[in-house]
Coordinates of C-alpha atoms in Angstrom, one line a residue:
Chain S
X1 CA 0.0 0.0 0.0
X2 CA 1.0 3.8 -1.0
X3 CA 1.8 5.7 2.1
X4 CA 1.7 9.5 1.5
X5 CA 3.9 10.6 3.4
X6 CA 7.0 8.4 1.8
X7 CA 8.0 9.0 -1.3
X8 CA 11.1 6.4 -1.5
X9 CA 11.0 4.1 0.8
X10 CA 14.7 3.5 1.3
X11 CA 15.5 6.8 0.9
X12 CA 13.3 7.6 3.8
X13 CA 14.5 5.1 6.7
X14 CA 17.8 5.9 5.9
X15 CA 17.2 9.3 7.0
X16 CA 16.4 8.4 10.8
X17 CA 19.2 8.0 13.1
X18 CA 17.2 8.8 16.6
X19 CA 15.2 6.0 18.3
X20 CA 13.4 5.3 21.2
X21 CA 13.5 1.3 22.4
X22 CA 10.5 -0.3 23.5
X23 CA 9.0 -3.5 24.3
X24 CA 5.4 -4.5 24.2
X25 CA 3.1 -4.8 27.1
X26 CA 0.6 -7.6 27.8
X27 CA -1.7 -4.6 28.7
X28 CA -1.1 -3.5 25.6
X29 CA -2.1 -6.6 23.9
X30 CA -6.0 -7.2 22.6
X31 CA -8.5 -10.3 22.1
X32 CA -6.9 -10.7 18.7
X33 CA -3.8 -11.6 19.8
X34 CA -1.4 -8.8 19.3
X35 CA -0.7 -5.2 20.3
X36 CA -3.7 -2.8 19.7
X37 CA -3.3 0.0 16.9
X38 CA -4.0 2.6 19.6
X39 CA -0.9 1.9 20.4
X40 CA 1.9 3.1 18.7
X41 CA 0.7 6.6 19.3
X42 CA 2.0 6.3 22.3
X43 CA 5.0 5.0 21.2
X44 CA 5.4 8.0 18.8
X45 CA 4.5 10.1 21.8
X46 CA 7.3 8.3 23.9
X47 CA 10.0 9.0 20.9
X48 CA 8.9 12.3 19.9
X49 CA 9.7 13.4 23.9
X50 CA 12.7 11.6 24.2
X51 CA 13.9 13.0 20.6
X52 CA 12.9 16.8 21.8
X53 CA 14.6 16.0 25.4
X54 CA 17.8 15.0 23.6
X55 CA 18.0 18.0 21.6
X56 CA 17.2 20.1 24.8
X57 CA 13.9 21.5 23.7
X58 CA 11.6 19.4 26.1
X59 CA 12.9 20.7 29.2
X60 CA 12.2 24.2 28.4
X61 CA 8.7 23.3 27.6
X62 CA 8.0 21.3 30.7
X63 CA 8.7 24.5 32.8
X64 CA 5.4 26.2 34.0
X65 CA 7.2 29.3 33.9
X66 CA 7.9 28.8 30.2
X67 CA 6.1 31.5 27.5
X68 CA 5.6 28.5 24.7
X69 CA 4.6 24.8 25.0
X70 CA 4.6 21.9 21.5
X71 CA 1.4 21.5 20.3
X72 CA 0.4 18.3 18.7
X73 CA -1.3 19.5 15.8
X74 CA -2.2 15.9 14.0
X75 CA -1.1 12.4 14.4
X76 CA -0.9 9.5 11.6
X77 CA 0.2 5.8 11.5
X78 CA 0.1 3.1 8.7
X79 CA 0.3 -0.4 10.4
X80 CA 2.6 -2.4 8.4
X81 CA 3.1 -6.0 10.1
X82 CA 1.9 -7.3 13.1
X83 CA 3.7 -6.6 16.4
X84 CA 3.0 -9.2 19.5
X85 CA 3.5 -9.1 23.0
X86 CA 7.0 -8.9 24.2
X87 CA 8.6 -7.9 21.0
X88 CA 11.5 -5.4 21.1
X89 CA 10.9 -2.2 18.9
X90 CA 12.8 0.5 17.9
X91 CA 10.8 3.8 17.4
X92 CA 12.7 5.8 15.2
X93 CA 12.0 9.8 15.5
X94 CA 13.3 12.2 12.8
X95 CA 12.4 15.5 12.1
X96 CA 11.7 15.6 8.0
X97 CA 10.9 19.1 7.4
X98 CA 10.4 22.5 9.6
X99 CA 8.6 25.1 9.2
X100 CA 8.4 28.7 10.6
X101 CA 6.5 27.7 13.7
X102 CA 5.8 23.7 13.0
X103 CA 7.6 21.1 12.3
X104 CA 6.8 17.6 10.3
X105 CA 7.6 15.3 12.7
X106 CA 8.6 11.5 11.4
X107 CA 8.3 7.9 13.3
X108 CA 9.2 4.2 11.9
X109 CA 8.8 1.3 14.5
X110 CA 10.8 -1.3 13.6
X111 CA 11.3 -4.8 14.9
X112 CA 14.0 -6.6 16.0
X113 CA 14.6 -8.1 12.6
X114 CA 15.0 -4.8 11.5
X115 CA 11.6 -4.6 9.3
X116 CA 9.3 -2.0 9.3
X117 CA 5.9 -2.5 11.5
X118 CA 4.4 1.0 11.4
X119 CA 5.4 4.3 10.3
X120 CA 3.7 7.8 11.0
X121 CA 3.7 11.5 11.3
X122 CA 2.2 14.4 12.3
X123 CA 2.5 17.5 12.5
X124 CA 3.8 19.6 16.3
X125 CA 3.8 23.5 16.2
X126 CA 5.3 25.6 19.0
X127 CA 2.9 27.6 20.4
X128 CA 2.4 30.7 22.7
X129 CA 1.0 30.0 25.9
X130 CA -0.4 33.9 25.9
X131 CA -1.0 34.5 22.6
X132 CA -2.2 30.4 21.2
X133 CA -0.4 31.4 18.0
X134 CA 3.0 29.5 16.5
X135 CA 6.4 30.6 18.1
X136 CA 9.0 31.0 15.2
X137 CA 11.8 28.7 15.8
X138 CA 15.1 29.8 16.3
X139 CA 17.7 29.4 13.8
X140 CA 19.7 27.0 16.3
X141 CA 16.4 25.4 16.9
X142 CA 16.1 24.8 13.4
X143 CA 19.5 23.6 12.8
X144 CA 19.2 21.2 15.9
X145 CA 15.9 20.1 14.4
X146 CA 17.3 19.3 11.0
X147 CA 20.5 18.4 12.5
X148 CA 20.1 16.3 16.0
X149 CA 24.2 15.5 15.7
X150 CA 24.7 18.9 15.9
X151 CA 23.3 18.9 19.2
X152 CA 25.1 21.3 21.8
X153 CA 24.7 21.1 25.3
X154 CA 22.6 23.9 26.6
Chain C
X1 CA -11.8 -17.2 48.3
X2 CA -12.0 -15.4 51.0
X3 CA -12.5 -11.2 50.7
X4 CA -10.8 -9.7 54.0
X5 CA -12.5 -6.8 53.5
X6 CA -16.2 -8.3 53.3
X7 CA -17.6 -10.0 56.2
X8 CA -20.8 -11.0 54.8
X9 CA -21.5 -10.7 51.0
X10 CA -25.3 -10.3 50.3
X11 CA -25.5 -7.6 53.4
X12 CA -22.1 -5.9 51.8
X13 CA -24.1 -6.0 48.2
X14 CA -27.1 -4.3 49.7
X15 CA -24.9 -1.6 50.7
X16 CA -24.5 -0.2 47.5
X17 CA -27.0 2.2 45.5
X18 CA -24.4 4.6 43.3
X19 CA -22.9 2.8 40.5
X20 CA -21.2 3.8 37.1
X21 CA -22.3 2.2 34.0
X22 CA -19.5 0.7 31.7
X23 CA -19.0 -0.8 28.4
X24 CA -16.0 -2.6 28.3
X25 CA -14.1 -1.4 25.1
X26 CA -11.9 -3.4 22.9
X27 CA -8.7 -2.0 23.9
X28 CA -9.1 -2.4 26.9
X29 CA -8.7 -6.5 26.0
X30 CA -5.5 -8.5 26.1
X31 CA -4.5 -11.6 24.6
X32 CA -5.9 -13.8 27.1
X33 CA -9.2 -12.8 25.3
X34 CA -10.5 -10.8 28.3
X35 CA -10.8 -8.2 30.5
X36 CA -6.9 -6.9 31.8
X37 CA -6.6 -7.1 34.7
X38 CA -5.1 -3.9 35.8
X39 CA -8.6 -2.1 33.7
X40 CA -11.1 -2.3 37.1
X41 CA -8.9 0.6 38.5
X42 CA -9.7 2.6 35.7
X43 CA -13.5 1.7 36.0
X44 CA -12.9 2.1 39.7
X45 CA -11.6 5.7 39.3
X46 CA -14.4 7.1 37.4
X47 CA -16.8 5.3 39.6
X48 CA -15.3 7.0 42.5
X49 CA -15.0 10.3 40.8
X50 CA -18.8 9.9 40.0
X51 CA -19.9 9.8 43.1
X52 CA -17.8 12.4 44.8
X53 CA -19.4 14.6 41.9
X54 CA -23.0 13.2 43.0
X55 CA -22.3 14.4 46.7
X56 CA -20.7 17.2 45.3
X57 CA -17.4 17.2 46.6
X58 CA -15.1 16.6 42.9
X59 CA -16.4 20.2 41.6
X60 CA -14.6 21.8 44.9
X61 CA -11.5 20.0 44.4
X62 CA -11.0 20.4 41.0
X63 CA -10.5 24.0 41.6
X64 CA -7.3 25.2 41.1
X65 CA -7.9 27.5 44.2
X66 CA -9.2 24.8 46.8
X67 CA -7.0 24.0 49.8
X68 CA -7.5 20.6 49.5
X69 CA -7.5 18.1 47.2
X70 CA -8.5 14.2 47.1
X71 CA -5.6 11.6 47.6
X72 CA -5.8 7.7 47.0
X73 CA -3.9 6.0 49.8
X74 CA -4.0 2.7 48.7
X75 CA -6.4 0.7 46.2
X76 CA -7.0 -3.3 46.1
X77 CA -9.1 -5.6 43.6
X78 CA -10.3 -9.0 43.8
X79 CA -11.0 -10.9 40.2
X80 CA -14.4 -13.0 40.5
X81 CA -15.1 -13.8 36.9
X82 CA -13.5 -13.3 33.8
X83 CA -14.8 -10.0 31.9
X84 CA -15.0 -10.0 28.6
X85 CA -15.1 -7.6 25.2
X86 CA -18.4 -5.5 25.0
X87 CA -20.2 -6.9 28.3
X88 CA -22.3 -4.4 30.3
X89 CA -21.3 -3.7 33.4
X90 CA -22.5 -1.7 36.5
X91 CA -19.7 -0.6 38.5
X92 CA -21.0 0.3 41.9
X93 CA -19.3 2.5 44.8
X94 CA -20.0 3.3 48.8
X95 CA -18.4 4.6 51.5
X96 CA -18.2 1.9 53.6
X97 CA -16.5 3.8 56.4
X98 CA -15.9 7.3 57.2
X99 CA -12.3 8.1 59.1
X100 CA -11.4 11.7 60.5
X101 CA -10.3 12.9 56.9
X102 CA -10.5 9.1 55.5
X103 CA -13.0 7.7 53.9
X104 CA -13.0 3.7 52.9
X105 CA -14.5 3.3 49.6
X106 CA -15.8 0.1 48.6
X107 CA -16.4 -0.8 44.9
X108 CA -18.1 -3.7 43.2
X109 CA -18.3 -4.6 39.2
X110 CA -21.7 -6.5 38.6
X111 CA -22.3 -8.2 35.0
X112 CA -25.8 -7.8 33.2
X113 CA -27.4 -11.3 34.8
X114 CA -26.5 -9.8 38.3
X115 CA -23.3 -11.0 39.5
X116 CA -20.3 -9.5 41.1
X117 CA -17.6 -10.1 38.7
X118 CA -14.7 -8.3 40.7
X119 CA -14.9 -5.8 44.0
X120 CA -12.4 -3.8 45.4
X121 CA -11.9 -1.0 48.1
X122 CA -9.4 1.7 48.8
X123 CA -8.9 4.4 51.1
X124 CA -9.2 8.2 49.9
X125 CA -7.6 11.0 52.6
X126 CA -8.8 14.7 52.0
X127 CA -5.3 16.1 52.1
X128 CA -4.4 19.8 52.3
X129 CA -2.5 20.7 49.4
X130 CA -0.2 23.3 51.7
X131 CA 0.2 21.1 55.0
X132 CA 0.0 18.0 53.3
X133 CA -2.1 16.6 56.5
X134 CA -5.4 15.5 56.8
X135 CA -8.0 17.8 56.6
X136 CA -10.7 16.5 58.8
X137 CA -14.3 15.9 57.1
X138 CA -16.6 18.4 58.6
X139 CA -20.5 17.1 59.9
X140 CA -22.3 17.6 56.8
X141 CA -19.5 16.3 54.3
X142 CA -19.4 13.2 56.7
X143 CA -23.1 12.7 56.6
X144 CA -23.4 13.0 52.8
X145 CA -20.6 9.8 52.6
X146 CA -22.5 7.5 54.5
X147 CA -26.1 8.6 53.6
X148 CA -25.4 9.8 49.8
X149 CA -29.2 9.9 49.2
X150 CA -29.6 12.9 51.7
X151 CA -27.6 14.6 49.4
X152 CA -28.5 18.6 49.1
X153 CA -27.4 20.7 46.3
X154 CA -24.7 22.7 47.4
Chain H
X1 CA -5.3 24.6 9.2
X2 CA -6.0 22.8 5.9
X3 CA -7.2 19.0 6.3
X4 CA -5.9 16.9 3.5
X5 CA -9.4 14.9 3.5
X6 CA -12.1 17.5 4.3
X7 CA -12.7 19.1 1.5
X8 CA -15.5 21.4 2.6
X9 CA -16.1 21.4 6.2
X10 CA -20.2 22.0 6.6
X11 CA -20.6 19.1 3.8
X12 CA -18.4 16.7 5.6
X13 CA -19.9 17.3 9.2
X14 CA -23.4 17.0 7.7
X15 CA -22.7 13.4 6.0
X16 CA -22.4 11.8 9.8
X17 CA -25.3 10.5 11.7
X18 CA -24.0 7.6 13.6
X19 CA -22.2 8.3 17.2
X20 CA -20.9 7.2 20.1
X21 CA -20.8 9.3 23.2
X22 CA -18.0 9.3 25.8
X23 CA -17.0 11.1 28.6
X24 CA -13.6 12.2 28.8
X25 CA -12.0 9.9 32.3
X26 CA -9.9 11.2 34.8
X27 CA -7.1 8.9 33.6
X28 CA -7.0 9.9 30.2
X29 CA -6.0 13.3 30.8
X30 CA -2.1 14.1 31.5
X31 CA -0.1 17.0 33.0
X32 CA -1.0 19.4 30.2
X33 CA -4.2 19.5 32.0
X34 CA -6.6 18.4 29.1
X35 CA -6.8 14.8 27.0
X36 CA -3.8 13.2 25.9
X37 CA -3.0 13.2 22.3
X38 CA -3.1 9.3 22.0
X39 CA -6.6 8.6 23.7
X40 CA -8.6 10.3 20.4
X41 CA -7.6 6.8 19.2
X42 CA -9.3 4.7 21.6
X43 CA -12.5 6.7 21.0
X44 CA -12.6 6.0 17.2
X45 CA -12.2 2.7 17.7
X46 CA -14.6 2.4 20.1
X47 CA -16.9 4.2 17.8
X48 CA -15.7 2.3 14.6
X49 CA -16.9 -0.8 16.5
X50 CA -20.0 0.8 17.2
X51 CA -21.0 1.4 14.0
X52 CA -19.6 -2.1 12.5
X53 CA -21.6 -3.5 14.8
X54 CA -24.8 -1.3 14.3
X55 CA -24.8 -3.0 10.7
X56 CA -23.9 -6.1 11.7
X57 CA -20.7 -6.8 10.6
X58 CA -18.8 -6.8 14.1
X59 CA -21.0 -10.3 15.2
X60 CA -19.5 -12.1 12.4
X61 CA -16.0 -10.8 12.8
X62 CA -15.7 -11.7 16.6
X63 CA -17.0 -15.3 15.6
X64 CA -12.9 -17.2 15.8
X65 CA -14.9 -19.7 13.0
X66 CA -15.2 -16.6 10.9
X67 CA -12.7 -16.7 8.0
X68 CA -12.4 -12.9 7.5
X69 CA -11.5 -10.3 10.3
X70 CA -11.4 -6.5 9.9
X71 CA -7.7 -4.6 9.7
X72 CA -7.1 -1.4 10.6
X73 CA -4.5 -0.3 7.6
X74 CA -4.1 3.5 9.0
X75 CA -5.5 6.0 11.4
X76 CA -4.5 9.3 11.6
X77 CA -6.1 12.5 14.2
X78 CA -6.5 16.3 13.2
X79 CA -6.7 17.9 16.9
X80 CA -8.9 20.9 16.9
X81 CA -9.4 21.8 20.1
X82 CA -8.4 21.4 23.4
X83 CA -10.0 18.5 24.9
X84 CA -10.8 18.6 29.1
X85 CA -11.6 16.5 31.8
X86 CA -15.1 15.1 32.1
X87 CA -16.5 16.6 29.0
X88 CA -19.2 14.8 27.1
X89 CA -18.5 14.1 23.5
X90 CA -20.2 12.4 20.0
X91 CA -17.5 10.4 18.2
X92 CA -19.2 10.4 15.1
X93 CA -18.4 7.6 12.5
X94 CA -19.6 7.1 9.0
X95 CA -18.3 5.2 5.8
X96 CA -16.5 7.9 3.4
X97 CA -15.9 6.0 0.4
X98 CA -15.8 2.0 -0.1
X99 CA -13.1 0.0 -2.2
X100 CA -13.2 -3.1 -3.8
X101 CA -12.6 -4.7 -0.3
X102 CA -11.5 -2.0 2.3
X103 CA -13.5 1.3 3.4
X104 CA -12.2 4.6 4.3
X105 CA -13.7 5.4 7.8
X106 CA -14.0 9.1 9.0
X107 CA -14.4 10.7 12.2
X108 CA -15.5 13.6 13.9
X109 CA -15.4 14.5 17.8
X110 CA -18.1 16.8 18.8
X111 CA -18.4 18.7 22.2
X112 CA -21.4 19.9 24.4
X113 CA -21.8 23.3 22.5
X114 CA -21.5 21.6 19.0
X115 CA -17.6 22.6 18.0
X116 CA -15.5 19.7 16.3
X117 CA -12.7 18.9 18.9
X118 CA -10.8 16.5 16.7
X119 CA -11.4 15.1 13.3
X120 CA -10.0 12.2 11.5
X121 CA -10.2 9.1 9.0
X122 CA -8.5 5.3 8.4
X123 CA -8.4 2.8 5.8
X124 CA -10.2 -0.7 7.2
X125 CA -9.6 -3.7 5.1
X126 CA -12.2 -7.2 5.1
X127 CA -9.4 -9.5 5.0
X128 CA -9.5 -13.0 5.2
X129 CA -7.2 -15.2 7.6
X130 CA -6.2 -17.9 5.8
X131 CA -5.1 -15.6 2.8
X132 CA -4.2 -12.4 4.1
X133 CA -5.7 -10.6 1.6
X134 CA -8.8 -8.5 0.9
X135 CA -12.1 -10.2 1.0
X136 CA -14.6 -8.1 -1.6
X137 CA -17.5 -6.7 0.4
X138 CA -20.8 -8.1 -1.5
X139 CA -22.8 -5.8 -2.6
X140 CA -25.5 -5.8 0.7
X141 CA -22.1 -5.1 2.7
X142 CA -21.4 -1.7 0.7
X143 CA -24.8 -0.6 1.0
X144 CA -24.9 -0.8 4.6
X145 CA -21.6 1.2 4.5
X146 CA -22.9 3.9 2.8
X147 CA -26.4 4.0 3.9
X148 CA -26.5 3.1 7.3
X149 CA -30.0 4.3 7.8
X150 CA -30.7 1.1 5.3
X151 CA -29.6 -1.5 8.2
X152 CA -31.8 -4.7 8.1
X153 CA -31.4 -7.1 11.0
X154 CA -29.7 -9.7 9.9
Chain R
X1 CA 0.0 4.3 57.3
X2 CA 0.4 1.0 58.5
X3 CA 0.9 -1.7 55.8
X4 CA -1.2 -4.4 56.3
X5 CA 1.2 -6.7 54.1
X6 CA 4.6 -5.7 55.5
X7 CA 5.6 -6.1 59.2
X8 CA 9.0 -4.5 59.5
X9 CA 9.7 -2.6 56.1
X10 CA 13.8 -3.0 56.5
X11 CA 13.3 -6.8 56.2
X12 CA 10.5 -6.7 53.3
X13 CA 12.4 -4.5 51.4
X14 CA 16.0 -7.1 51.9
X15 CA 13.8 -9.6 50.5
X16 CA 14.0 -8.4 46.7
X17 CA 16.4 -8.7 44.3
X18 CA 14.9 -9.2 41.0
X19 CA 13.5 -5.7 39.5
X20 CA 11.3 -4.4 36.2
X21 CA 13.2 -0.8 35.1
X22 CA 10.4 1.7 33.7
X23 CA 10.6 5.4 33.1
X24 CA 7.2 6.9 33.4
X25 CA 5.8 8.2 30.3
X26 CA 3.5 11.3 29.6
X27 CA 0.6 9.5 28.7
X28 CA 0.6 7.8 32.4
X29 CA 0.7 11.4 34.0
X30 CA -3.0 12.9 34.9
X31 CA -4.1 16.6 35.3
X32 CA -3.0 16.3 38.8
X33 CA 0.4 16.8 37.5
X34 CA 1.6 13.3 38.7
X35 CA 1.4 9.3 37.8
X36 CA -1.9 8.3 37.5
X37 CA -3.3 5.9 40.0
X38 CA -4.1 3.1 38.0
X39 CA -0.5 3.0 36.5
X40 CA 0.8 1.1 38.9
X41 CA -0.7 -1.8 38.5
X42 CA 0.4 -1.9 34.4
X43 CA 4.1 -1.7 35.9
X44 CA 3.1 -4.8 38.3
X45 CA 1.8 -7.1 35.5
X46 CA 5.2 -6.4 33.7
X47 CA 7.6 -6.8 36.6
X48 CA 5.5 -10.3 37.6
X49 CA 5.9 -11.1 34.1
X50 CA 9.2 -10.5 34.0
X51 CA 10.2 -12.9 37.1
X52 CA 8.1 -15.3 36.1
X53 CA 9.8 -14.7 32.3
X54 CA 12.8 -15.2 34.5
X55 CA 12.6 -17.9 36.2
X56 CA 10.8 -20.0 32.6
X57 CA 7.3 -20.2 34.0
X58 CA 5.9 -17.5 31.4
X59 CA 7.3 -19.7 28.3
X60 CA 4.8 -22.3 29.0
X61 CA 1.9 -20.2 30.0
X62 CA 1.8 -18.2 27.3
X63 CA 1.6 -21.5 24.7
X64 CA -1.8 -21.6 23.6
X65 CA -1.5 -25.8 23.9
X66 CA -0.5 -25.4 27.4
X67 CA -2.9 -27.0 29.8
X68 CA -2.7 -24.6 32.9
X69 CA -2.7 -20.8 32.6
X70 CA -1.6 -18.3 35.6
X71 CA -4.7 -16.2 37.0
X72 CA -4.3 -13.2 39.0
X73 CA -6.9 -13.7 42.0
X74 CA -6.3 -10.0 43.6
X75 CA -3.8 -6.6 43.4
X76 CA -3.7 -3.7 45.8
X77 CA -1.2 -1.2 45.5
X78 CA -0.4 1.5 48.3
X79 CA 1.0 4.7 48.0
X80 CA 3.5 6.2 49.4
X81 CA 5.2 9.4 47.8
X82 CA 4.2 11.1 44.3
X83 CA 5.6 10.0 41.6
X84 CA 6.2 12.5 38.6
X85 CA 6.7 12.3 34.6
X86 CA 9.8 10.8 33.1
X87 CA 11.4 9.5 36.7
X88 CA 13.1 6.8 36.6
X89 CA 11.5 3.7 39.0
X90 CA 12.7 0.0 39.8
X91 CA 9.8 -2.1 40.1
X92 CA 11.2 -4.7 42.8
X93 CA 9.1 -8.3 42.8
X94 CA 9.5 -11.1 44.5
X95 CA 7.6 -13.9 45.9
X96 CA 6.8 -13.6 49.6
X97 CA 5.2 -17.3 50.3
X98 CA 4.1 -20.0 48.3
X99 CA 0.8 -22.1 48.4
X100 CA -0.4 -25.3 47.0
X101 CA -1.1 -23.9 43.7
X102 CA -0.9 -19.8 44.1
X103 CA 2.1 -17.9 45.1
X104 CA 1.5 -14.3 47.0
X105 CA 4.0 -12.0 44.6
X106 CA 4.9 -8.7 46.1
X107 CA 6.1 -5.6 44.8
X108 CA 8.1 -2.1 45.5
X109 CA 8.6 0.9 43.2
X110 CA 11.7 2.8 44.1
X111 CA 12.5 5.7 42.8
X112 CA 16.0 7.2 41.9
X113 CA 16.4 8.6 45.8
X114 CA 16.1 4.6 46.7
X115 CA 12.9 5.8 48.3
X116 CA 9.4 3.4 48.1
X117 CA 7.1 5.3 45.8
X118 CA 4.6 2.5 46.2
X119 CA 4.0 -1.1 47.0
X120 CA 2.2 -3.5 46.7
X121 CA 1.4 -7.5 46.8
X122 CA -1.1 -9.5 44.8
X123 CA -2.2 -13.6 44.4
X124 CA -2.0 -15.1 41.3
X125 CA -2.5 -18.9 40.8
X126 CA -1.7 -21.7 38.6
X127 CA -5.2 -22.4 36.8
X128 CA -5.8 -25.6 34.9
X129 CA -7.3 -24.5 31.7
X130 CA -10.0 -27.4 31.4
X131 CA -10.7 -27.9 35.0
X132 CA -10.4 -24.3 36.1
X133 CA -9.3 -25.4 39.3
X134 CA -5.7 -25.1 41.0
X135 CA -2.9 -27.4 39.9
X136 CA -0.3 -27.2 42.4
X137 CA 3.2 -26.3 41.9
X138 CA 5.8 -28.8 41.6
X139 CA 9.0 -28.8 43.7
X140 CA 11.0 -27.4 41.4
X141 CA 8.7 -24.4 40.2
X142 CA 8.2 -24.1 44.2
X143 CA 11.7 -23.9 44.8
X144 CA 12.5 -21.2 41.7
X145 CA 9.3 -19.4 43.1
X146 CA 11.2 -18.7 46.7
X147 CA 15.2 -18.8 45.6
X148 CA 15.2 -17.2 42.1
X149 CA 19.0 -17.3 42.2
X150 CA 18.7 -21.5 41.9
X151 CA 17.6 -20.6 38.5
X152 CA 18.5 -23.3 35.7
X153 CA 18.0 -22.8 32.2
X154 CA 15.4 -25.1 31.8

């Protein structure tokens, strides 16, 4: 199946370097046997934090003080293959475009053969607590976006 | 099995009048084909929730402003019979005793044809959010626990 | 913000009819102080159930004898509004389009005052076990989809 | 609080060794800021799990050809200190005493302080899948059960 969001596929899990290791739940499990697709959005939640808190964007955010917080403006996953109970995933995070307030955030969860199970997106905007309006980035927030090896300790 | 915390069954399930309905929802499966285990405390959540709204105690502490807030000291569930995908359930809640600023709230899960299919009970202190004490129930908050029906609208 | 498959709003929010109502739980909101991202998910399936089951299709899927079971191919979640605690909502559900053996299912969260909350769509496939591969509707099947309001008992 | 499950806490907490590492995600926080209640109890099915992954009991269970399943007769959980988004726990398990066929399992969340956020104990029994009645333990799995160090890769 087509997924929109991918033009080449090869091309595109190449491009991830960031992920987030998991292993399925039995809670997470359902009557058919294998891990419910409402799921992986929590994965993607899980990576996407972990991905921000490495770049050292997540702890700004987190402080009440703080004059912006990420939005989560929409969410997608295509469910490739099965994934069971106890398997060992790597969610893959990647940042594939950014831009003035938003940026198109990428996942790939991929099992311990190292085959896709489910990929998504969506799209997270930084936005004023005050004003509810997007929060240009930063031109070192964009490099670190676009860039996470760059990443400097702030 | 025996329940420590029910002496005698049928007079403990005629205790009970409040209950929250629930439909038990796919995810909420595992691969054991029923009911998780760890879902009840969810169900038993909202019940309890419910029925602090009913005497009108929830709206207070949801304020940012109030003094107080509820805290769950400890919570316990016994599994009767297996719960499966779509069944109806009533999830029923009481305060079975009523401490200084405690309050012992008992729970019980009944199935469509009438039985009890788990029960449970935990205690819930009224804690003040600055002390982080007990703050003790005064007369009419103590008489609305174990008498919900005189409730008043406050 | 544009949404790839809404073309115009007021058409698209008057082709729903079926819904399920929920009320947000205590334990699906997080430390943003409103509904976590990932629980939008839970509702549509819950809803998507709903409905499958409202024409009749659910019974037969659930049956283990049954030799075709429904796959969720995608999901994806446009978040309008900020979601909060206890609020009542209508997760509406209706068939968009049908394939040759899947059905593009779309969704639509609706609060108290009448505003979409969130908004969002997923492929389902009729697939059958043995094969893994699509199962054709028949043509009683796709006219349920599309017509609801056309549901025999079967 | 008095612990109705622990006599002298020093002692109880000497008795583990075996622990489940979790780091508390965002989707397990509620609007009170903190871990949601019913959490705890997901991080208890994965530490018993775990040990019983450990010490090859789960390998058997969890074949579908398997003649006796384990059932989890009761949980309670109390709690001790707050616990907040993205700390660090151990989820210490062990079992305290052994019966004919149910073991009592205990359990301690630690934080990164070594503090006790929570703890907790629950039965869970060795079911026969036909008879639904106990099937008692056999020396070996009784022994493994109450010296997890004797474990042989069986």
């Amino acid at each position: 199946m087509k997924i929109p969001y991918i033009k080449d596929m090869e091309e595109w899990k190449a491009g991830f370097e960031f992920y987030y290791p998991v292993k399925v739940r039995f809670s997470e499990t359902d009557l058919f046997g294998h891990l419910n697709n409402t799921v992986p959005f929590i994965y993607f939640e899980q990576a996407r934090i972990e991905f921000l808190k490495h770049l050292g964007f997540m702890q700004n955010w987190l402080q009440t003080s703080h004059e912006s917080i990420p939005v989560v403006a929409n969410l997608q996953c295509d469910f490739l293959k099965q994934v069971f109970f106890d398997q060992e995933l790597k969610v893959y995070v990647k940042a594939e475009s950014v831009g003035n307030s938003s940026v198109d955030i990428h996942y790939m969860g991929m099992n311990a053969g190292g085959e896709p199970v489910f990929c998504g997106r969506g799209t997270m905007v930084q936005m004023g607590k005050a004003t509810g309006k997007g929060v240009p980035w930063t031109d070192q927030q964009r490099e670190l976006l676009l860039h996470p090896a760059l990443k400097i300790d702030v």
